[in-house]
PDB file of C-alpha atoms in Angstrom:
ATOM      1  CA  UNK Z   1       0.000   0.000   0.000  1.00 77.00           C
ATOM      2  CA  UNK Z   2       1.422   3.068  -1.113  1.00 80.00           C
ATOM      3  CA  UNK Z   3      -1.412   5.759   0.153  1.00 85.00           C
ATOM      4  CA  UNK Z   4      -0.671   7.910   3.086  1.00 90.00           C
ATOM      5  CA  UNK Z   5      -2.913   5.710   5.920  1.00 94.00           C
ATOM      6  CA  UNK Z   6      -4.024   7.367   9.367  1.00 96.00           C
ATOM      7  CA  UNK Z   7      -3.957   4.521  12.225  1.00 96.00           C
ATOM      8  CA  UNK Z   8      -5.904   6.010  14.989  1.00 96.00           C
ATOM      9  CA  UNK Z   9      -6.488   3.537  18.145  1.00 96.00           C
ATOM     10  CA  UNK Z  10      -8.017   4.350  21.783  1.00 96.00           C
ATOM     11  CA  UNK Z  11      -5.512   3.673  24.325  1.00 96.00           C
ATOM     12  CA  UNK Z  12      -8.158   1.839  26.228  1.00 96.00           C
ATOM     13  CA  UNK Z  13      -9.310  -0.179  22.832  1.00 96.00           C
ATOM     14  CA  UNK Z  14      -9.027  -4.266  24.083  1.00 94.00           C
ATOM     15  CA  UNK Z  15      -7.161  -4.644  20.507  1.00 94.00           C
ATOM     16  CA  UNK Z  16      -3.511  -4.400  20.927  1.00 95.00           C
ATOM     17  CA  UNK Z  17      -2.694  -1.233  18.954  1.00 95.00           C
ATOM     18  CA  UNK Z  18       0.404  -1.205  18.613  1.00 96.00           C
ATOM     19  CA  UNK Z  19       1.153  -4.754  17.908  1.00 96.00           C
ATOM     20  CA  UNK Z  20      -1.291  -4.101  14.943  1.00 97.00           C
ATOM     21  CA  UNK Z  21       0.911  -1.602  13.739  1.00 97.00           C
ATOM     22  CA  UNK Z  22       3.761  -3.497  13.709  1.00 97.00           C
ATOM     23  CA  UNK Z  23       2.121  -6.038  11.599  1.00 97.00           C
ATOM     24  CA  UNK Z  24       1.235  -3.465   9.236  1.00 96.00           C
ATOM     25  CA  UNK Z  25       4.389  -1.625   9.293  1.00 95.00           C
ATOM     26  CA  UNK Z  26       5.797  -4.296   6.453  1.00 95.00           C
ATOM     27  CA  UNK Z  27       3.012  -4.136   4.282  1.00 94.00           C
ATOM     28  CA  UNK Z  28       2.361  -0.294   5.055  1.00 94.00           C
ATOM     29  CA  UNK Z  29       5.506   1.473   5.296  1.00 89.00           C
ATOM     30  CA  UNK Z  30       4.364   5.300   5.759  1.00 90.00           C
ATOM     31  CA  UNK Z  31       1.770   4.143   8.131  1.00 95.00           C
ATOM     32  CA  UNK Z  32       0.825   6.746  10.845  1.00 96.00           C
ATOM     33  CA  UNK Z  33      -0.227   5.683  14.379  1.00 97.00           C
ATOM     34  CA  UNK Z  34      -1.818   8.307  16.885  1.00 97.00           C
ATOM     35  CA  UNK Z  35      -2.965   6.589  20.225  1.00 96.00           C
ATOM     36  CA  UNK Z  36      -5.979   8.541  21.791  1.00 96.00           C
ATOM     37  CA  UNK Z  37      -6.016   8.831  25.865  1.00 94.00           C
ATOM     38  CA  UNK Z  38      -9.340   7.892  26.956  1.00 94.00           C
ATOM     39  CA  UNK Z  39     -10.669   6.437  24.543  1.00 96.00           C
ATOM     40  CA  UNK Z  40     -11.995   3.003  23.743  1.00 95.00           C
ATOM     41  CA  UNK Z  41     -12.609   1.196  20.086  1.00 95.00           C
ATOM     42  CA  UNK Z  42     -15.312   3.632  18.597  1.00 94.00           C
ATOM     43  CA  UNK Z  43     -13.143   7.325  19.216  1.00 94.00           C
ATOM     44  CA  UNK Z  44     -16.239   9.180  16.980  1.00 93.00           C
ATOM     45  CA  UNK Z  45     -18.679   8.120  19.087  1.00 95.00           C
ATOM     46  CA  UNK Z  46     -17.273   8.549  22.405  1.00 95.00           C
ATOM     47  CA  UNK Z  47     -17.444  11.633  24.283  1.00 94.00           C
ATOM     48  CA  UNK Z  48     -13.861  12.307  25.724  1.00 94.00           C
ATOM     49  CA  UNK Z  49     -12.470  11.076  21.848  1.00 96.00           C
ATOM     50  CA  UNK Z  50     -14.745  12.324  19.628  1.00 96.00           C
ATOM     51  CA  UNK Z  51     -13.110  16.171  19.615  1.00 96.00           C
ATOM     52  CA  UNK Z  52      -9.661  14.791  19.229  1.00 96.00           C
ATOM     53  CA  UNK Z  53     -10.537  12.196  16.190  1.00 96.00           C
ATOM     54  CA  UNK Z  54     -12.233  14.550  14.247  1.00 95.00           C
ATOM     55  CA  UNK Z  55      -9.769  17.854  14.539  1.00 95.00           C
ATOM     56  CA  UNK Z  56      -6.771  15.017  14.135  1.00 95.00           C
ATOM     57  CA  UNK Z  57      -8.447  13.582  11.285  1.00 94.00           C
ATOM     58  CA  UNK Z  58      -9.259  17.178   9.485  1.00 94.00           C
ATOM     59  CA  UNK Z  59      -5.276  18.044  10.372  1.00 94.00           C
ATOM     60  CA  UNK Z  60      -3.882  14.720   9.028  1.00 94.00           C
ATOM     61  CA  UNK Z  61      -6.234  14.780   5.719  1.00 92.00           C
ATOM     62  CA  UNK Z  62      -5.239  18.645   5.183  1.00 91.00           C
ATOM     63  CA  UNK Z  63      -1.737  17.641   4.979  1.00 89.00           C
ATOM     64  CA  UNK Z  64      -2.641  14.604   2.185  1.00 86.00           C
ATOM     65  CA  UNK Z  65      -5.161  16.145   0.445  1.00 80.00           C
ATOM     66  CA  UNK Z  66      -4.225  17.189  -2.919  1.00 69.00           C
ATOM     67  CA  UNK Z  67      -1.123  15.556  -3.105  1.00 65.00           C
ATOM     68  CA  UNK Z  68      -2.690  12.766  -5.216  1.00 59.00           C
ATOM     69  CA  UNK Z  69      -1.553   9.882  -2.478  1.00 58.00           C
ATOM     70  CA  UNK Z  70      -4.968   9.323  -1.202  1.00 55.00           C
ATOM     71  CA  UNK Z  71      -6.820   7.141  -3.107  1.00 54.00           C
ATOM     72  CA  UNK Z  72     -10.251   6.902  -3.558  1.00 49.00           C
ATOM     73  CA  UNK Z  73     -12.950   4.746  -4.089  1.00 45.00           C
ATOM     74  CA  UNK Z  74     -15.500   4.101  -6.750  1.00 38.00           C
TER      75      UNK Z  74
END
């Protein structure tokens, strides 16, 4: 995968975050991983999260978009 890709995780998400990331790192070498303090599996939804996902989000999609690395689609 050769898109810019956003890894967001809740530090108090069950999943191991960053062992995920690790075992994406390989296949996804520009990967990006922000951990979120309080915050579970669902950061849009939940109240202390939902704030910091969506103004990280807009911030890390004004830096990509336009540069024709995100894909899209159809």
């Amino acid at each position: 995968i050769r898109s810019p890709v956003l890894m967001v995780h809740g530090a108090a998400d069950p999943h191991p975050g960053r062992m995920i990331l690790e075992s994406l790192e390989p296949l996804i070498p520009g990967i990006e991983y922000v951990e979120l303090e309080r915050c579970g599996h669902y950061p849009w939804l939940e109240r202390s999260a939902r704030d910091p996902f969506f103004s990280l989000l807009r911030e890390w999609l004004g830096r990509h978009a336009g540069t024709g690395e995100i894909a899209t689609v159809h």
